[in-house]
Tab-separated table of C-alpha atoms in Angstrom:
chain	number	residue	atom	x	y	z
D	1	UNK	CA	27.169	32.432	8.058
D	2	UNK	CA	23.559	31.948	9.140
D	3	UNK	CA	21.940	28.543	9.609
D	4	UNK	CA	18.274	27.648	9.206
D	5	UNK	CA	16.340	24.738	10.664
D	6	UNK	CA	13.096	23.679	9.003
D	7	UNK	CA	10.800	21.226	10.777
D	8	UNK	CA	7.752	19.795	9.028
D	9	UNK	CA	5.769	18.138	11.807
D	10	UNK	CA	3.019	15.641	11.210
D	11	UNK	CA	0.847	13.097	12.934
D	12	UNK	CA	2.932	10.204	11.641
D	13	UNK	CA	6.304	11.603	10.574
D	14	UNK	CA	8.396	14.709	11.132
D	15	UNK	CA	11.106	15.944	8.766
D	16	UNK	CA	14.038	18.024	10.031
D	17	UNK	CA	16.315	19.842	7.608
D	18	UNK	CA	19.318	22.137	8.107
D	19	UNK	CA	20.820	24.515	5.573
D	20	UNK	CA	23.031	27.585	5.415
D	21	UNK	CA	22.292	30.968	3.854
D	22	UNK	CA	23.688	29.765	0.512
D	23	UNK	CA	20.876	27.200	0.422
D	24	UNK	CA	23.223	24.248	0.847
D	25	UNK	CA	21.463	21.384	2.613
D	26	UNK	CA	23.742	20.242	5.422
D	27	UNK	CA	21.597	17.545	7.030
D	28	UNK	CA	18.149	15.986	6.963
D	29	UNK	CA	16.426	13.564	9.312
D	30	UNK	CA	13.033	11.968	9.714
D	31	UNK	CA	11.435	11.056	13.022
D	32	UNK	CA	7.986	9.994	14.161
D	33	UNK	CA	4.901	11.922	15.202
D	34	UNK	CA	5.045	15.552	16.342
D	35	UNK	CA	1.457	15.524	17.611
D	36	UNK	CA	1.034	16.377	21.284
D	37	UNK	CA	-2.083	14.207	21.199
D	38	UNK	CA	0.144	11.211	20.587
D	39	UNK	CA	3.414	12.008	22.375
D	40	UNK	CA	2.456	14.741	24.847
D	41	UNK	CA	3.832	18.254	25.308
D	42	UNK	CA	7.150	17.021	26.694
D	43	UNK	CA	7.378	14.517	23.886
D	44	UNK	CA	7.122	17.312	21.319
D	45	UNK	CA	9.884	19.346	22.968
D	46	UNK	CA	12.137	16.295	23.302
D	47	UNK	CA	11.488	15.446	19.648
D	48	UNK	CA	12.717	18.911	18.663
D	49	UNK	CA	15.728	18.681	20.949
D	50	UNK	CA	16.748	15.281	19.600
D	51	UNK	CA	16.049	16.213	15.994
D	52	UNK	CA	18.122	19.388	16.152
D	53	UNK	CA	20.964	17.570	17.886
D	54	UNK	CA	20.853	14.934	15.149
D	55	UNK	CA	21.050	17.607	12.437
D	56	UNK	CA	24.070	19.290	14.008
D	57	UNK	CA	25.869	15.986	14.467
D	58	UNK	CA	25.151	14.897	10.904
D	59	UNK	CA	26.369	18.242	9.576
D	60	UNK	CA	29.514	17.958	11.707
D	61	UNK	CA	28.992	21.293	13.440
D	62	UNK	CA	27.732	20.186	16.856
D	63	UNK	CA	31.067	20.746	18.598
D	64	UNK	CA	31.614	24.098	16.896
D	65	UNK	CA	28.192	25.292	18.022
D	66	UNK	CA	28.967	24.280	21.605
D	67	UNK	CA	32.326	26.050	21.686
D	68	UNK	CA	31.737	29.211	19.660
D	69	UNK	CA	28.013	29.824	19.375
D	70	UNK	CA	28.717	32.765	17.067
D	71	UNK	CA	26.760	31.669	13.992
D	72	UNK	CA	23.101	32.697	14.196
D	73	UNK	CA	20.430	30.002	13.959
D	74	UNK	CA	16.817	30.543	12.915
D	75	UNK	CA	14.238	27.787	13.050
D	76	UNK	CA	10.604	27.167	12.204
D	77	UNK	CA	8.489	24.287	13.469
D	78	UNK	CA	5.387	23.506	11.422
D	79	UNK	CA	3.347	21.847	14.145
D	80	UNK	CA	0.242	19.749	13.536
D	81	UNK	CA	-2.902	21.192	15.142
D	82	UNK	CA	-1.172	24.462	16.060
D	83	UNK	CA	-3.864	27.027	16.847
D	84	UNK	CA	-6.474	24.426	17.771
D	85	UNK	CA	-5.443	23.879	21.404
D	86	UNK	CA	-4.191	27.256	22.735
D	87	UNK	CA	-3.222	25.919	26.163
D	88	UNK	CA	-0.964	23.246	24.685
D	89	UNK	CA	0.420	25.738	22.156
D	90	UNK	CA	1.450	28.073	24.974
D	91	UNK	CA	3.114	25.260	26.922
D	92	UNK	CA	5.068	24.032	23.919
D	93	UNK	CA	6.152	27.521	22.856
D	94	UNK	CA	7.212	28.400	26.399
D	95	UNK	CA	9.281	25.216	26.712
D	96	UNK	CA	10.895	25.789	23.315
D	97	UNK	CA	11.754	29.377	24.203
D	98	UNK	CA	13.217	28.324	27.538
D	99	UNK	CA	15.096	25.196	26.484
D	100	UNK	CA	15.988	25.813	22.828
D	101	UNK	CA	16.335	29.600	22.830
D	102	UNK	CA	19.675	29.493	20.996
D	103	UNK	CA	17.946	28.301	17.802
D	104	UNK	CA	15.259	31.023	17.687
D	105	UNK	CA	12.469	28.613	16.764
D	106	UNK	CA	9.081	29.981	15.769
D	107	UNK	CA	6.035	27.715	15.789
D	108	UNK	CA	3.413	27.817	13.026
D	109	UNK	CA	0.691	25.487	11.802
D	110	UNK	CA	2.102	22.778	9.539
D	111	UNK	CA	-0.237	23.976	6.779
D	112	UNK	CA	1.625	27.302	6.742
D	113	UNK	CA	4.902	25.486	6.096
D	114	UNK	CA	3.202	23.687	3.217
D	115	UNK	CA	2.077	27.009	1.734
D	116	UNK	CA	5.524	28.585	2.167
D	117	UNK	CA	7.204	25.748	0.308
D	118	UNK	CA	4.658	25.111	-2.408
D	119	UNK	CA	4.321	28.777	-3.387
D	120	UNK	CA	7.754	30.021	-2.369
D	121	UNK	CA	6.254	32.488	0.136
D	122	UNK	CA	4.176	34.129	-2.613
D	123	UNK	CA	0.458	35.000	-2.236
D	124	UNK	CA	-1.853	32.121	-3.041
D	125	UNK	CA	-3.443	28.968	-1.690
D	126	UNK	CA	-1.965	25.569	-0.918
D	127	UNK	CA	-4.267	22.590	-0.485
D	128	UNK	CA	-2.844	19.507	1.193
D	129	UNK	CA	-4.335	16.063	0.670
D	130	UNK	CA	-2.185	13.580	2.526
D	131	UNK	CA	-3.255	11.504	5.488
D	132	UNK	CA	-5.496	14.484	6.290
D	133	UNK	CA	-6.549	17.509	4.248
D	134	UNK	CA	-6.430	21.262	4.774
D	135	UNK	CA	-6.118	24.482	2.809
D	136	UNK	CA	-4.009	27.496	3.788
D	137	UNK	CA	-3.539	30.774	1.976
D	138	UNK	CA	-1.981	34.213	2.195
D	139	UNK	CA	-3.080	37.248	0.170
D	140	UNK	CA	-1.144	40.296	-1.031
D	141	UNK	CA	-1.900	42.137	2.205
D	142	UNK	CA	-0.432	39.319	4.293
D	143	UNK	CA	-3.784	38.142	5.644
D	144	UNK	CA	-3.972	34.385	6.215
D	145	UNK	CA	-6.859	31.920	6.210
D	146	UNK	CA	-7.492	28.195	6.544
D	147	UNK	CA	-10.266	25.846	5.482
D	148	UNK	CA	-10.878	22.185	6.211
D	149	UNK	CA	-8.793	20.028	8.497
D	150	UNK	CA	-11.155	20.300	11.453
D	151	UNK	CA	-10.984	16.717	12.675
D	152	UNK	CA	-10.353	13.233	11.327
D	153	UNK	CA	-13.790	12.273	12.672
D	154	UNK	CA	-15.878	14.832	10.790
D	155	UNK	CA	-13.502	16.540	8.377
D	156	UNK	CA	-10.324	15.771	6.365
D	157	UNK	CA	-12.522	15.465	3.290
D	158	UNK	CA	-10.675	14.470	0.139
D	159	UNK	CA	-7.680	13.148	2.075
D	160	UNK	CA	-6.076	9.726	1.654
D	161	UNK	CA	-7.594	8.646	4.969
D	162	UNK	CA	-11.044	9.800	3.824
D	163	UNK	CA	-10.622	8.003	0.500
D	164	UNK	CA	-9.404	4.870	2.280
D	165	UNK	CA	-12.621	4.721	4.297
D	166	UNK	CA	-14.709	5.362	1.194
D	167	UNK	CA	-12.833	2.615	-0.654
D	168	UNK	CA	-13.928	0.128	1.998
D	169	UNK	CA	-17.472	1.492	1.762
D	170	UNK	CA	-17.564	0.976	-1.990
D	171	UNK	CA	-16.104	-2.513	-1.620
D	172	UNK	CA	-19.041	-3.393	0.625
D	173	UNK	CA	-21.495	-1.948	-1.909
D	174	UNK	CA	-19.964	-3.977	-4.698
D	175	UNK	CA	-19.799	-7.089	-2.507
D	176	UNK	CA	-23.551	-7.125	-1.788
D	177	UNK	CA	-24.407	-5.892	-5.289
D	178	UNK	CA	-25.708	-2.462	-4.416
D	179	UNK	CA	-23.200	-1.549	-7.104
D	180	UNK	CA	-21.880	-3.715	-9.961
D	181	UNK	CA	-18.726	-5.634	-9.089
D	182	UNK	CA	-15.686	-4.038	-10.672
D	183	UNK	CA	-11.916	-3.940	-10.330
D	184	UNK	CA	-12.165	-2.272	-6.922
D	185	UNK	CA	-13.936	-5.291	-5.426
D	186	UNK	CA	-11.387	-7.804	-6.689
D	187	UNK	CA	-8.363	-5.645	-5.886
D	188	UNK	CA	-9.486	-5.097	-2.282
D	189	UNK	CA	-10.057	-8.826	-1.852
D	190	UNK	CA	-6.592	-9.584	-3.199
D	191	UNK	CA	-4.815	-6.827	-1.263
D	192	UNK	CA	-6.411	-7.786	2.061
D	193	UNK	CA	-6.152	-11.511	1.288
D	194	UNK	CA	-9.826	-12.151	1.943
D	195	UNK	CA	-11.287	-15.620	1.454
D	196	UNK	CA	-14.772	-14.349	2.354
D	197	UNK	CA	-16.113	-10.831	1.909
D	198	UNK	CA	-17.199	-10.621	5.552
D	199	UNK	CA	-13.588	-11.029	6.701
D	200	UNK	CA	-13.059	-7.388	5.788
D	201	UNK	CA	-14.890	-6.301	8.954
D	202	UNK	CA	-12.333	-7.791	11.332
D	203	UNK	CA	-9.434	-6.858	9.065
D	204	UNK	CA	-10.415	-3.186	8.865
D	205	UNK	CA	-11.561	-2.750	12.471
D	206	UNK	CA	-8.497	-4.414	13.994
D	207	UNK	CA	-5.681	-3.589	11.570
D	208	UNK	CA	-6.651	-0.469	9.637
D	209	UNK	CA	-9.097	1.647	11.639
D	210	UNK	CA	-6.653	2.251	14.545
D	211	UNK	CA	-4.048	3.678	12.142
D	212	UNK	CA	-4.797	6.717	9.976
D	213	UNK	CA	-1.702	5.969	7.925
D	214	UNK	CA	-2.747	2.412	7.212
D	215	UNK	CA	-6.286	3.421	6.319
D	216	UNK	CA	-4.872	6.111	4.039
D	217	UNK	CA	-2.748	3.523	2.230
D	218	UNK	CA	-5.917	1.960	0.804
D	219	UNK	CA	-6.170	4.839	-1.666
D	220	UNK	CA	-3.387	3.088	-3.615
D	221	UNK	CA	-5.905	0.324	-4.361
D	222	UNK	CA	-8.367	2.955	-5.537
D	223	UNK	CA	-5.860	4.327	-8.023
D	224	UNK	CA	-5.263	0.850	-9.435
D	225	UNK	CA	-9.012	0.258	-9.667
D	226	UNK	CA	-9.624	3.585	-11.408
D	227	UNK	CA	-6.901	2.868	-13.958
D	228	UNK	CA	-8.539	-0.517	-14.558
D	229	UNK	CA	-11.798	1.239	-15.430
D	230	UNK	CA	-13.775	0.769	-12.215
D	231	UNK	CA	-16.614	3.306	-12.371
D	232	UNK	CA	-16.994	3.589	-8.593
D	233	UNK	CA	-13.267	4.253	-8.165
D	234	UNK	CA	-13.317	7.054	-10.731
D	235	UNK	CA	-16.394	8.525	-9.061
D	236	UNK	CA	-14.598	8.522	-5.698
D	237	UNK	CA	-11.777	10.589	-7.166
D	238	UNK	CA	-14.370	13.009	-8.513
D	239	UNK	CA	-15.875	13.253	-5.025
D	240	UNK	CA	-12.435	13.912	-3.558
D	241	UNK	CA	-11.799	16.587	-6.189
D	242	UNK	CA	-15.096	18.256	-5.283
D	243	UNK	CA	-14.203	18.292	-1.581
D	244	UNK	CA	-10.723	19.671	-2.225
D	245	UNK	CA	-12.109	22.371	-4.509
D	246	UNK	CA	-14.488	23.375	-1.707
D	247	UNK	CA	-11.454	23.762	0.572
D	248	UNK	CA	-9.779	25.991	-2.008
D	249	UNK	CA	-13.014	27.947	-2.374
D	250	UNK	CA	-13.271	28.464	1.369
D	251	UNK	CA	-9.798	29.984	1.545
D	252	UNK	CA	-10.347	31.949	-1.661
D	253	UNK	CA	-13.523	33.640	-0.410
D	254	UNK	CA	-11.798	34.654	2.822
D	255	UNK	CA	-8.802	36.215	1.099
D	256	UNK	CA	-9.075	37.118	-2.560
D	257	UNK	CA	-12.486	38.704	-3.211
D	258	UNK	CA	-12.774	37.762	-6.917
D	259	UNK	CA	-9.100	38.487	-7.600
D	260	UNK	CA	-6.959	35.946	-9.426
D	261	UNK	CA	-4.535	33.837	-7.423
D	262	UNK	CA	-2.234	30.833	-7.631
D	263	UNK	CA	-3.159	27.452	-6.172
D	264	UNK	CA	-0.716	24.685	-5.431
D	265	UNK	CA	-1.437	21.171	-4.240
D	266	UNK	CA	0.647	18.749	-2.224
D	267	UNK	CA	0.282	15.490	-0.349
D	268	UNK	CA	0.192	11.810	-1.183
D	269	UNK	CA	-3.214	11.847	-2.869
D	270	UNK	CA	-1.850	13.860	-5.771
D	271	UNK	CA	0.610	11.058	-6.533
D	272	UNK	CA	-2.441	9.426	-8.138
D	273	UNK	CA	-1.746	11.779	-11.044
D	274	UNK	CA	-4.503	12.366	-13.568
D	275	UNK	CA	-6.949	10.244	-11.553
D	276	UNK	CA	-7.271	13.189	-9.148
D	277	UNK	CA	-5.673	16.099	-11.037
D	278	UNK	CA	-8.020	16.029	-14.038
D	279	UNK	CA	-11.253	16.217	-11.996
D	280	UNK	CA	-9.623	18.649	-9.544
D	281	UNK	CA	-8.711	21.074	-12.321
D	282	UNK	CA	-12.247	20.854	-13.688
D	283	UNK	CA	-13.720	21.681	-10.276
D	284	UNK	CA	-11.353	24.628	-9.859
D	285	UNK	CA	-12.593	26.164	-13.104
D	286	UNK	CA	-15.329	28.035	-11.225
D	287	UNK	CA	-12.683	30.171	-9.479
D	288	UNK	CA	-10.261	32.634	-11.136
D	289	UNK	CA	-7.250	30.601	-10.025
D	290	UNK	CA	-4.268	28.978	-11.711
D	291	UNK	CA	-3.118	25.557	-10.522
D	292	UNK	CA	0.670	25.164	-10.410
D	293	UNK	CA	2.981	22.377	-9.205
D	294	UNK	CA	4.583	22.903	-5.774
D	295	UNK	CA	7.929	24.682	-5.879
D	296	UNK	CA	9.358	23.204	-2.682
D	297	UNK	CA	8.364	20.683	-0.035
D	298	UNK	CA	6.981	21.690	3.403
D	299	UNK	CA	10.311	21.188	5.196
D	300	UNK	CA	11.915	23.703	2.864
D	301	UNK	CA	8.873	25.881	3.388
D	302	UNK	CA	9.739	25.857	7.084
D	303	UNK	CA	13.284	26.912	6.148
D	304	UNK	CA	11.888	29.907	4.258
D	305	UNK	CA	9.668	30.852	7.189
D	306	UNK	CA	12.632	30.530	9.556
D	307	UNK	CA	14.580	32.958	7.388
D	308	UNK	CA	11.632	35.358	7.164
D	309	UNK	CA	11.396	35.407	10.964
D	310	UNK	CA	15.161	35.978	11.180
D	311	UNK	CA	17.556	37.719	8.802
D	312	UNK	CA	15.662	37.144	5.541
D	313	UNK	CA	18.724	35.964	3.619
D	314	UNK	CA	17.281	32.664	2.384
D	315	UNK	CA	14.842	32.720	-0.539
D	316	UNK	CA	12.909	30.170	-2.581
D	317	UNK	CA	15.089	30.984	-5.573
D	318	UNK	CA	18.228	30.106	-3.611
D	319	UNK	CA	16.749	26.811	-2.445
D	320	UNK	CA	15.531	25.929	-5.939
D	321	UNK	CA	19.077	26.233	-7.236
D	322	UNK	CA	20.358	23.586	-4.852
D	323	UNK	CA	20.419	20.126	-6.373
D	324	UNK	CA	19.733	18.250	-3.140
D	325	UNK	CA	16.240	17.001	-2.404
D	326	UNK	CA	15.012	15.981	1.017
D	327	UNK	CA	13.744	12.611	-0.243
D	328	UNK	CA	17.290	11.544	-1.041
D	329	UNK	CA	19.072	13.112	1.881
D	330	UNK	CA	16.791	12.474	4.840
D	331	UNK	CA	17.773	9.759	7.311
D	332	UNK	CA	15.044	7.762	8.991
D	333	UNK	CA	15.455	7.867	12.753
D	334	UNK	CA	13.651	6.021	15.526
């Protein structure tokens, strides 16, 4: 019996999942950041070590692995920023190979894990709009390409973090009447418990700006404002849709050369439903693509990649037949 470890790393949370070749989910855990910018190279390796140990203990196979070691393990770590800092990549991969060799862990960019899950390892493009944004695709020849996701300071367009900042911008415009006051203005005031409009400066700079996650959470206000008929809020979703379609277009032009392809989307922004999906589908109409819902989450995408790097026994079809879902089975760990 083969075992597969899928690790979906992120800047704020990291999901670990363990399954066997029958697709049965044996354990799932959630930890904090997997970014070497935040926790350092050693921190990343220790995160993997602790996460894997936690999976084995939860599955009740830790002792068996120690004593027998016969069952093959294959792992894949979707690492944030992989490929952007080659020196750190080499250090992390070398440490993983030296210290966790038994688990045969391959490192890829986290966007690749998102593609593998959302499209079940099939050719196409996955665009992620969560805290950040990025597009990743693979064509029929196996060529890969990315677009977007350069930096939170000058990229991540269309992401929840980007929309959170724009929400604050539009609040300011409605507050000083550059734009008509609408639901967005009143909802921001209520959510941030402002007694004066100017209080938003201190609130944002001290509480929200230091945290990408917290800034990204403001897009929930935007959804409420858009549903209440705020014109500026609806326009912001159209802007986000335009930016995300540009990301898809960037990957498409690198890989598909006027051929048709599938596009899948994932990430917290798309939980806004029709607010973002309707304008996004309209923007995608200029490309010969078909938008489909994601088949599997990024952690399961990492499982599929782990299998593809190993014995190839695990498939998307096998995983789709399992009734478990990582949202219900994952344990939050400190």
